[in-house]
Tab-separated table of C-alpha atoms and ligand atoms in Angstrom:
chain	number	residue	atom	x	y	z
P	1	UNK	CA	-21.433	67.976	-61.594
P	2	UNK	CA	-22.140	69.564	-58.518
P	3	UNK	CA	-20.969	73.074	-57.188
P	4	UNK	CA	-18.567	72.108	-54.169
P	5	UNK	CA	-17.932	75.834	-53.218
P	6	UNK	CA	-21.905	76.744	-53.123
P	7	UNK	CA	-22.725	73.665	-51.134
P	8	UNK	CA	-19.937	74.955	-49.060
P	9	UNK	CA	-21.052	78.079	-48.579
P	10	UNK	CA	-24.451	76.970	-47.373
P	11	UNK	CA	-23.146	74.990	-44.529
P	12	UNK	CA	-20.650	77.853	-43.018
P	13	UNK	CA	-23.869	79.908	-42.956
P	14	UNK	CA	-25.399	76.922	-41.271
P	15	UNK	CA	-23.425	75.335	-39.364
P	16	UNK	CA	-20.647	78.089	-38.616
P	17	UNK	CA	-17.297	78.385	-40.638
P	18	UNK	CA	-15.520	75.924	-42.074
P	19	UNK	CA	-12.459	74.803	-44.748
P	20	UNK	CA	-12.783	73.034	-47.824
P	21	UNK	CA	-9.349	70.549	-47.509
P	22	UNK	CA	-7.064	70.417	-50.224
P	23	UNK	CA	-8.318	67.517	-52.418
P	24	UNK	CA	-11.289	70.345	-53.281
P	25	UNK	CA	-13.912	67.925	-51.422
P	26	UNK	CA	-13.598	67.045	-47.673
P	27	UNK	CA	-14.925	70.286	-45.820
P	28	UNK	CA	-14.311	70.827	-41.884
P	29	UNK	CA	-16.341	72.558	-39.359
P	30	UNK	CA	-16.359	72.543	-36.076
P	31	UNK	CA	-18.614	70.022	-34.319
P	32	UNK	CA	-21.957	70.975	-33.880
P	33	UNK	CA	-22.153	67.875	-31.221
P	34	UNK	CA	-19.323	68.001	-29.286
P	35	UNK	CA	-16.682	70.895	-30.693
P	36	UNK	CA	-16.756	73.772	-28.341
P	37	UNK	CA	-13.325	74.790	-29.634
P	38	UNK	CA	-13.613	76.683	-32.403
P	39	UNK	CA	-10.642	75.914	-34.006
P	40	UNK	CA	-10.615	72.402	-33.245
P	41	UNK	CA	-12.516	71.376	-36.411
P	42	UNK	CA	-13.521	68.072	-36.056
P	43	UNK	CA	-16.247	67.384	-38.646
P	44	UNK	CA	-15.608	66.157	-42.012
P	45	UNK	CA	-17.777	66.337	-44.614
P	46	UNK	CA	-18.108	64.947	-47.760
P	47	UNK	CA	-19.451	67.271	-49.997
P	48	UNK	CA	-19.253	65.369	-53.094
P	49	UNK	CA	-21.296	62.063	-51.820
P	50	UNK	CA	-22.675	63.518	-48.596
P	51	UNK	CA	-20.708	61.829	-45.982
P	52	UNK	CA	-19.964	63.528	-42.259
P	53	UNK	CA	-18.416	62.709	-39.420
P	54	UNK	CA	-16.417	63.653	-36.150
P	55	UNK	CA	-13.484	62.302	-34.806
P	56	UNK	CA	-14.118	63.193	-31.461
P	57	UNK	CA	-17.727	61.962	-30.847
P	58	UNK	CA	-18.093	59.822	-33.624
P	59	UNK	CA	-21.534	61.451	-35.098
P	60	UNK	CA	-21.773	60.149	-38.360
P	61	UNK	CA	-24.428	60.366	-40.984
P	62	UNK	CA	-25.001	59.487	-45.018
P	63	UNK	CA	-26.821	63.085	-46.015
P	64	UNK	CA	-26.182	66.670	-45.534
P	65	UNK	CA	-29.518	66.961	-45.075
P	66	UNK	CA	-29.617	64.435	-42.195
P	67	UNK	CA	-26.821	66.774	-41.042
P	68	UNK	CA	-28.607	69.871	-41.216
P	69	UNK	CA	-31.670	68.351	-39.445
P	70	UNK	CA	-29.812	67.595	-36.509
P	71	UNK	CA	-28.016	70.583	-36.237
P	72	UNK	CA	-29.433	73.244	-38.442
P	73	UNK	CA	-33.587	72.745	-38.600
P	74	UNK	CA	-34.334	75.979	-39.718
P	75	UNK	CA	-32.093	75.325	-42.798
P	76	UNK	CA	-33.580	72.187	-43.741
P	77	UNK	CA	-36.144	73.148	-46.229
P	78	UNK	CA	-33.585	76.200	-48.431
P	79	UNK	CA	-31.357	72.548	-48.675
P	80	UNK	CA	-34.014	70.706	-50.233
P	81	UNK	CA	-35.239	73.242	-52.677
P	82	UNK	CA	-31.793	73.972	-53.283
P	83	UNK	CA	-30.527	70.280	-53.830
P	84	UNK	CA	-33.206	67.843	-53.420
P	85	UNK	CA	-33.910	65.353	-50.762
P	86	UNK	CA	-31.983	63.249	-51.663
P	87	UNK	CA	-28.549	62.177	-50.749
P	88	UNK	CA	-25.861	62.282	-53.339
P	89	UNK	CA	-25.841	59.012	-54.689
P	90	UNK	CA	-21.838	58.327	-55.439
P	91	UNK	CA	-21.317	55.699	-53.123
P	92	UNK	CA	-24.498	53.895	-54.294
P	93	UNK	CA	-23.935	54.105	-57.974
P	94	UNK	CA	-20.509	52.563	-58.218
P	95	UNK	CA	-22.046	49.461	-56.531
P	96	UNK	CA	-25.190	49.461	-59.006
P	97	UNK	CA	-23.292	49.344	-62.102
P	98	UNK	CA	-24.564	46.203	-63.757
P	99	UNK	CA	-26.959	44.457	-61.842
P	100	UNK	CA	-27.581	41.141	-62.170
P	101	UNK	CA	-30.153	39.487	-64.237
P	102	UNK	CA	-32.171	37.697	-62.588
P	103	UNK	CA	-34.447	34.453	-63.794
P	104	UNK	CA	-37.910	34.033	-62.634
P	105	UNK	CA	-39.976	30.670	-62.573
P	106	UNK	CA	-43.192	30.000	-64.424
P	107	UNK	CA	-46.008	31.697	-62.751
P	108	UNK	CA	-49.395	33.437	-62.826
P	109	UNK	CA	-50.865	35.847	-61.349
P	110	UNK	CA	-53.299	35.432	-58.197
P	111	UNK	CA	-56.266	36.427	-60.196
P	112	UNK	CA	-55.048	33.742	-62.931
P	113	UNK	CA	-54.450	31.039	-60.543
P	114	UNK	CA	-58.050	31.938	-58.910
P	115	UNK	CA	-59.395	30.551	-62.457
P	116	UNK	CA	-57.883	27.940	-62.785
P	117	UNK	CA	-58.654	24.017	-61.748
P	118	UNK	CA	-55.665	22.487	-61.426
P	119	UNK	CA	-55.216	20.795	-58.113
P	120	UNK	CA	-51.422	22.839	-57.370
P	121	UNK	CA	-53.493	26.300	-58.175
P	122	UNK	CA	-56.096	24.828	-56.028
P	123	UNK	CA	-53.840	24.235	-52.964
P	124	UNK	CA	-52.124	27.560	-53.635
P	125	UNK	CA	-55.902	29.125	-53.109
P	126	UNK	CA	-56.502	27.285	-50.239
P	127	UNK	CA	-52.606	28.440	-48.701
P	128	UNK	CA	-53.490	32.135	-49.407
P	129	UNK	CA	-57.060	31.661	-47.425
P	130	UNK	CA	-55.319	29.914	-45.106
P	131	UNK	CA	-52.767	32.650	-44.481
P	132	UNK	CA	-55.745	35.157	-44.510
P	133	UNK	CA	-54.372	36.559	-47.926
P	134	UNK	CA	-57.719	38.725	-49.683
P	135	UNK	CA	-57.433	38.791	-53.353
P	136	UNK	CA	-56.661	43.140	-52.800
P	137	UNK	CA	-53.453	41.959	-50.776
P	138	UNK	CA	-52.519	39.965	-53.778
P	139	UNK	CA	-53.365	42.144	-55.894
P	140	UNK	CA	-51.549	45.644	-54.634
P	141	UNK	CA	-48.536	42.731	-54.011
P	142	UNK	CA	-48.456	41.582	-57.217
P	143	UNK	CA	-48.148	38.296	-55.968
P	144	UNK	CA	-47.988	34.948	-57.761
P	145	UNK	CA	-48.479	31.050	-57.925
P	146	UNK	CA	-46.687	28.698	-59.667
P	147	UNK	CA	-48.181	25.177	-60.954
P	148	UNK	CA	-45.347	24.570	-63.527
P	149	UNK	CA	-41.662	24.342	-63.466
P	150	UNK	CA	-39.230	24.532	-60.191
P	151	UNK	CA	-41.863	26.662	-57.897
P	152	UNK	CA	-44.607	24.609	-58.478
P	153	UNK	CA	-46.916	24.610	-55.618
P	154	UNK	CA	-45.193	28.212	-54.100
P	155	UNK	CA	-46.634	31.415	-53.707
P	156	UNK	CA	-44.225	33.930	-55.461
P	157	UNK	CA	-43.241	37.765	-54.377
P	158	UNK	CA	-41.741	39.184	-56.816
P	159	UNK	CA	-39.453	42.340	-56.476
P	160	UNK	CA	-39.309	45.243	-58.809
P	161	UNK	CA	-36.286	47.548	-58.626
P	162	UNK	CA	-36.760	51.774	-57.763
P	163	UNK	CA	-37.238	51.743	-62.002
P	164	UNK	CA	-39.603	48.876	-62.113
P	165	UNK	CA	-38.042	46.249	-63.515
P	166	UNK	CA	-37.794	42.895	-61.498
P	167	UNK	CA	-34.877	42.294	-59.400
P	168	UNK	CA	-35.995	39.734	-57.303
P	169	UNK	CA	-37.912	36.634	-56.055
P	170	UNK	CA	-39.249	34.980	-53.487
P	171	UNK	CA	-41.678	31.731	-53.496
P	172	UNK	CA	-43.100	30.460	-50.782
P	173	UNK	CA	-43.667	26.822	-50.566
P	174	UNK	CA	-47.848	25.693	-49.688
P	175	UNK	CA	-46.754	22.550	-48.402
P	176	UNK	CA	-46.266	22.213	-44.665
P	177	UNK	CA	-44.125	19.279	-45.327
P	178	UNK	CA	-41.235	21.125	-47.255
P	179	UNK	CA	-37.677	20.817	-47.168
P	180	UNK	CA	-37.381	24.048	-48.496
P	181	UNK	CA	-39.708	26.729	-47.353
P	182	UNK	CA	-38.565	29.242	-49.719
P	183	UNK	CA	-37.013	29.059	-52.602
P	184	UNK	CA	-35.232	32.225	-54.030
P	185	UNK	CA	-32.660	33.310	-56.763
P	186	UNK	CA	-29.126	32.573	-56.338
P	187	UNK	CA	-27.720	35.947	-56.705
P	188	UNK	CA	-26.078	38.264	-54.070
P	189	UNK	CA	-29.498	39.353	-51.891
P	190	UNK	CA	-27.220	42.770	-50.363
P	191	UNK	CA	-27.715	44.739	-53.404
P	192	UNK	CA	-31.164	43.970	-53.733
P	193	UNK	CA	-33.840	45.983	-52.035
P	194	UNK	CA	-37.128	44.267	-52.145
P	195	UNK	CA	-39.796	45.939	-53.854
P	196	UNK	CA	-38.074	49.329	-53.650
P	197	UNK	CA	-40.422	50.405	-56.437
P	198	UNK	CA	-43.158	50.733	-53.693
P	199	UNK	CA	-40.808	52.450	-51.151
P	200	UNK	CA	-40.595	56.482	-49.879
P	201	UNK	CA	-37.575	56.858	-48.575
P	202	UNK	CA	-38.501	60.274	-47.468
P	203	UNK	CA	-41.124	59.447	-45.297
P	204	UNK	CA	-40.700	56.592	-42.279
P	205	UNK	CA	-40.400	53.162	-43.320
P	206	UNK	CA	-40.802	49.341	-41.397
P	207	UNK	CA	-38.142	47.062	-42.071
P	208	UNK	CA	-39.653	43.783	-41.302
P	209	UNK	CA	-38.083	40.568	-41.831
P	210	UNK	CA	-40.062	38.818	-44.818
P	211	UNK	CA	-42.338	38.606	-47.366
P	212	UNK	CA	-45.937	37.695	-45.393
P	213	UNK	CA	-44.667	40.509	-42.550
P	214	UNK	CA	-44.782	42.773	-45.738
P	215	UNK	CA	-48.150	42.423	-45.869
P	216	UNK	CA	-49.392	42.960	-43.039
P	217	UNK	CA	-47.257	46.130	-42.019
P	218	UNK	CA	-49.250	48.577	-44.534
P	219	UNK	CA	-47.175	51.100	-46.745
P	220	UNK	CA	-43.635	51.226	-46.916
P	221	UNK	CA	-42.617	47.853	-45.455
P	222	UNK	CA	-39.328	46.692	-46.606
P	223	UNK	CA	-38.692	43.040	-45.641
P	224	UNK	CA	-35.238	42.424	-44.985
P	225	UNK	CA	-35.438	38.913	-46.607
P	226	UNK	CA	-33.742	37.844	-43.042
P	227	UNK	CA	-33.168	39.053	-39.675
P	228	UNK	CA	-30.534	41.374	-39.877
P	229	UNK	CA	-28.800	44.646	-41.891
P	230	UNK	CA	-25.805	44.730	-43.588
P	231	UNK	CA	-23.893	48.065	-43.508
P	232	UNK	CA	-22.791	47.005	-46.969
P	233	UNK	CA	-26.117	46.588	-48.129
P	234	UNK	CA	-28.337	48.311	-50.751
P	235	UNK	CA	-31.065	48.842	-48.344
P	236	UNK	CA	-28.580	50.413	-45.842
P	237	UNK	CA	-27.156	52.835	-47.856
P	238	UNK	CA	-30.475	53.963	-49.130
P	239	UNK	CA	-31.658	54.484	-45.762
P	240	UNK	CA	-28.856	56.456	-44.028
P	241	UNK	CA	-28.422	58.623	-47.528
P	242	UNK	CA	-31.700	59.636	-47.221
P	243	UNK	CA	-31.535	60.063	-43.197
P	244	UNK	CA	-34.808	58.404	-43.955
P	245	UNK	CA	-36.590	57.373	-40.409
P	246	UNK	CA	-36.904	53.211	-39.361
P	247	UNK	CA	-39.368	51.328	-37.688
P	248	UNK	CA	-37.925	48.248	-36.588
P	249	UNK	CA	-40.554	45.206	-36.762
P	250	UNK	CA	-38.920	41.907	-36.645
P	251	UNK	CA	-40.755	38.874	-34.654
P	252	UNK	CA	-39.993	38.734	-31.164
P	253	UNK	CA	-37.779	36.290	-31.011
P	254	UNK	CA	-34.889	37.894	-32.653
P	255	UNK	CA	-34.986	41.222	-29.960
P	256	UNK	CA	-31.290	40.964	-29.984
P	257	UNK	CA	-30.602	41.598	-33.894
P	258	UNK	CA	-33.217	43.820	-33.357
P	259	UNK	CA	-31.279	45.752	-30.996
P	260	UNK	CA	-28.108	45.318	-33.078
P	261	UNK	CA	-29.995	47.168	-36.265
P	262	UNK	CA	-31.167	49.693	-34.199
P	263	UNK	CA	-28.132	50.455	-33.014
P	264	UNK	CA	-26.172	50.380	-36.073
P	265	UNK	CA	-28.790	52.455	-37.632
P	266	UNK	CA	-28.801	55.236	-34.737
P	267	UNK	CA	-24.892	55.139	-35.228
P	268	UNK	CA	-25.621	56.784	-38.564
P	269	UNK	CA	-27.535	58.718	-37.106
P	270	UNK	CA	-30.848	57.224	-38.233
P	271	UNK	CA	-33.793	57.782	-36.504
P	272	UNK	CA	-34.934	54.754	-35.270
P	273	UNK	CA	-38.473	53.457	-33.360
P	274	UNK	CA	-38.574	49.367	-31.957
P	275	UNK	CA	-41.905	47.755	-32.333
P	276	UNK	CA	-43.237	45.598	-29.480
P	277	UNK	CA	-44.944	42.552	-31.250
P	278	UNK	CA	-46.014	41.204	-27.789
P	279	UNK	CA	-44.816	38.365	-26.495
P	280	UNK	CA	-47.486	35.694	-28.814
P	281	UNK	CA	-46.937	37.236	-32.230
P	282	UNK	CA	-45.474	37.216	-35.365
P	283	UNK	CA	-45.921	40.102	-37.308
P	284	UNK	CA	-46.861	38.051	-40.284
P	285	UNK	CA	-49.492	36.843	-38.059
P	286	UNK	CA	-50.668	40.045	-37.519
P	287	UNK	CA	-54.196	41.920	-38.285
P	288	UNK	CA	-53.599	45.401	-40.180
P	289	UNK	CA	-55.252	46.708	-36.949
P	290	UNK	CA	-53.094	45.060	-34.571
P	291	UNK	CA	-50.138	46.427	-35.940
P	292	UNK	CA	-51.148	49.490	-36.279
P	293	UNK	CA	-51.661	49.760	-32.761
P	294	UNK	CA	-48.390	48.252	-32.349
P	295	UNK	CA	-46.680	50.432	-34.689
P	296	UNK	CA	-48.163	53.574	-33.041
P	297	UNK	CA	-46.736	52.434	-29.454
P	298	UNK	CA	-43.397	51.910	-31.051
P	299	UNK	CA	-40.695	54.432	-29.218
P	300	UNK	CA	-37.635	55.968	-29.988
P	301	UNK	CA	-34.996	54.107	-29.623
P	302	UNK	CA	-31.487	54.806	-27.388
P	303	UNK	CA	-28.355	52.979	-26.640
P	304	UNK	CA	-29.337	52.530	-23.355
P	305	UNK	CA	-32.424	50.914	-24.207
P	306	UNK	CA	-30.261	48.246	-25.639
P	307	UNK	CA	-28.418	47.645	-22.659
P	308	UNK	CA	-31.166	47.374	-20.370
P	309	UNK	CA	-31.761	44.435	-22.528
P	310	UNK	CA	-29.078	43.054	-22.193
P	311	UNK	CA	-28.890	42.920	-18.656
P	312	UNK	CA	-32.680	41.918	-18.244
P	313	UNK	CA	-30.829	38.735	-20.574
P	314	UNK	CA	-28.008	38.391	-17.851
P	315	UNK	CA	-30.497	38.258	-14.769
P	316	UNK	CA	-32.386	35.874	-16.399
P	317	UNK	CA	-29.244	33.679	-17.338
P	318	UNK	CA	-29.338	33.288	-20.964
P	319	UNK	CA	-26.109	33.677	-22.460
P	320	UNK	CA	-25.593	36.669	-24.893
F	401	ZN	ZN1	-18.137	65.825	-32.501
């Protein structure tokens, strides 16, 4: 249970007076973006699950203290000691409830499959070589082969939930000749954030799009398992509840969903950075050091830096 009327109190000293509504839970103030009327108040804030927004300039966010960063620095750090850094969860844990259990195949280890002779653990050596995978990478990865049962001959991720227990696949097959590349559970992938046990959200993390881009993109890398972000995922909630900063590093040929993310992201008033791969690479083809370099150029990303894409896409003719 959490004290509406002190949280309430905090913000009028921060962000100027306000008035809790009627239901005991909404709050209004006046806009710290765009209200210069002071009795126009056109924020509305959550204080229960954190929500805020304005109906006038459409500043949104998913924490107070993503609120109070924006608008009130100096009060930032009272919040946290007061209340954590961490959003209120409400909106999250409804979804959680019961989370679906989820099979995994028969596998091994790396180190296990390193042992072995059997031709599949063989080719599933000669795969990770191949894909310049050390037996460290494997190991801080917990990654795993298969030689038995449906993801025989695949290189499996698995996922492990923020308590540590697995909540996820993914197996990559080591056979160029593969109808399917990867092979993953069948259960719904937007509640599922991979491998959140290894994730900060209070410090900056890159969303990248899979598994091998994981590895390569050093601590807290979340792969999005695709190329784009729900706002009714997991991993989306998480983020803009924590106001926790992005660093956008898909492959370069999806710039557009790349743009789309960012934008959605900066909507919610996300901090977000875009990372250049160059116009050759993958980042799963990456060196550590070459996206590091990368990752340090990334900027800051702005709405208009989205439409200047779009228009460099209409002067060179491809449809959008
Ligand atoms: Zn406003």
């Amino acid at each position: 249970v959490i004290d509406i009327n002190e949280r309430f109190a905090f913000l009028t000293k921060a962000i100027g007076p306000g008035a809790i509504a009627r239901d005991g839970v909404n709050a209004v103030f006046k806009c710290p973006n765009c209200g210069k009327d002071p009795k126009k108040m056109k924020l509305v804030v959550k204080i229960d699950d954190e929500r805020w927004h304005c109906w006038v300039c459409d500043v949104k966010g998913g924490s107070i203290r993503g609120l109070l960063r924006k608008y009130a620095p100096q009060t930032v750090n009272d919040w946290s000691r007061l209340y954590g850094t961490k959003g209120r969860s409400t909106f999250l844990d409804e979804t959680k409830a019961e989370a679906e259990k989820v099979e995994f195949p028969e596998m091994l280890p790396v180190s296990e499959i390193r042992l072995s002779k059997d031709p599949d653990a063989k080719a599933i050596c000669a795969y990770l070589k191949s894909r310049d995978i050390s037996d460290e990478l494997a190991y801080r990865y917990r990654l795993c082969g298969s030689i038995r049962g449906k993801a025989r001959r695949r290189v499996v991720f698995p996922s492990f939930d923020s308590e540590g227990l697995p909540n996820y696949w993914t197996a990559r097959s080591v056979d160029k000749n593969t109808t399917m590349r990867y092979l993953n559970p069948k259960i719904e992938r937007k509640d599922i954030i991979f491998n959140e046990v290894d994730t900060d959200w209070s410090s900056e993390i890159t969303l990248v799009e899979g598994p091998f881009d994981m590895l390569r993109a050093g601590d807290n890398a979340v792969p999005l398992l695709g190329s784009s972000l729900s706002n009714e995922s997991l991993l989306f909630r998480r983020i803009v509840e924590n106001a926790t900063p992005v660093v956008l590093a898909l492959d370069g040929d999806v710039k557009k969903k790349s743009h789309n993310i960012a934008r959605l992201l900066y909507s919610y008033d996300v901090e977000v950075r875009l990372l250049e791969t160059g116009n050759v690479k993958d980042v799963g083809d990456m060196t550590f050091e070459e996206f590091l370099t990368c990752k340090k150029r990334a900027t800051h990303w702005k709405p208009e830096d989205r439409l200047s894409f779009l228009i460099r896409g209409i002067s060179s003719g491809s449809i959008l």
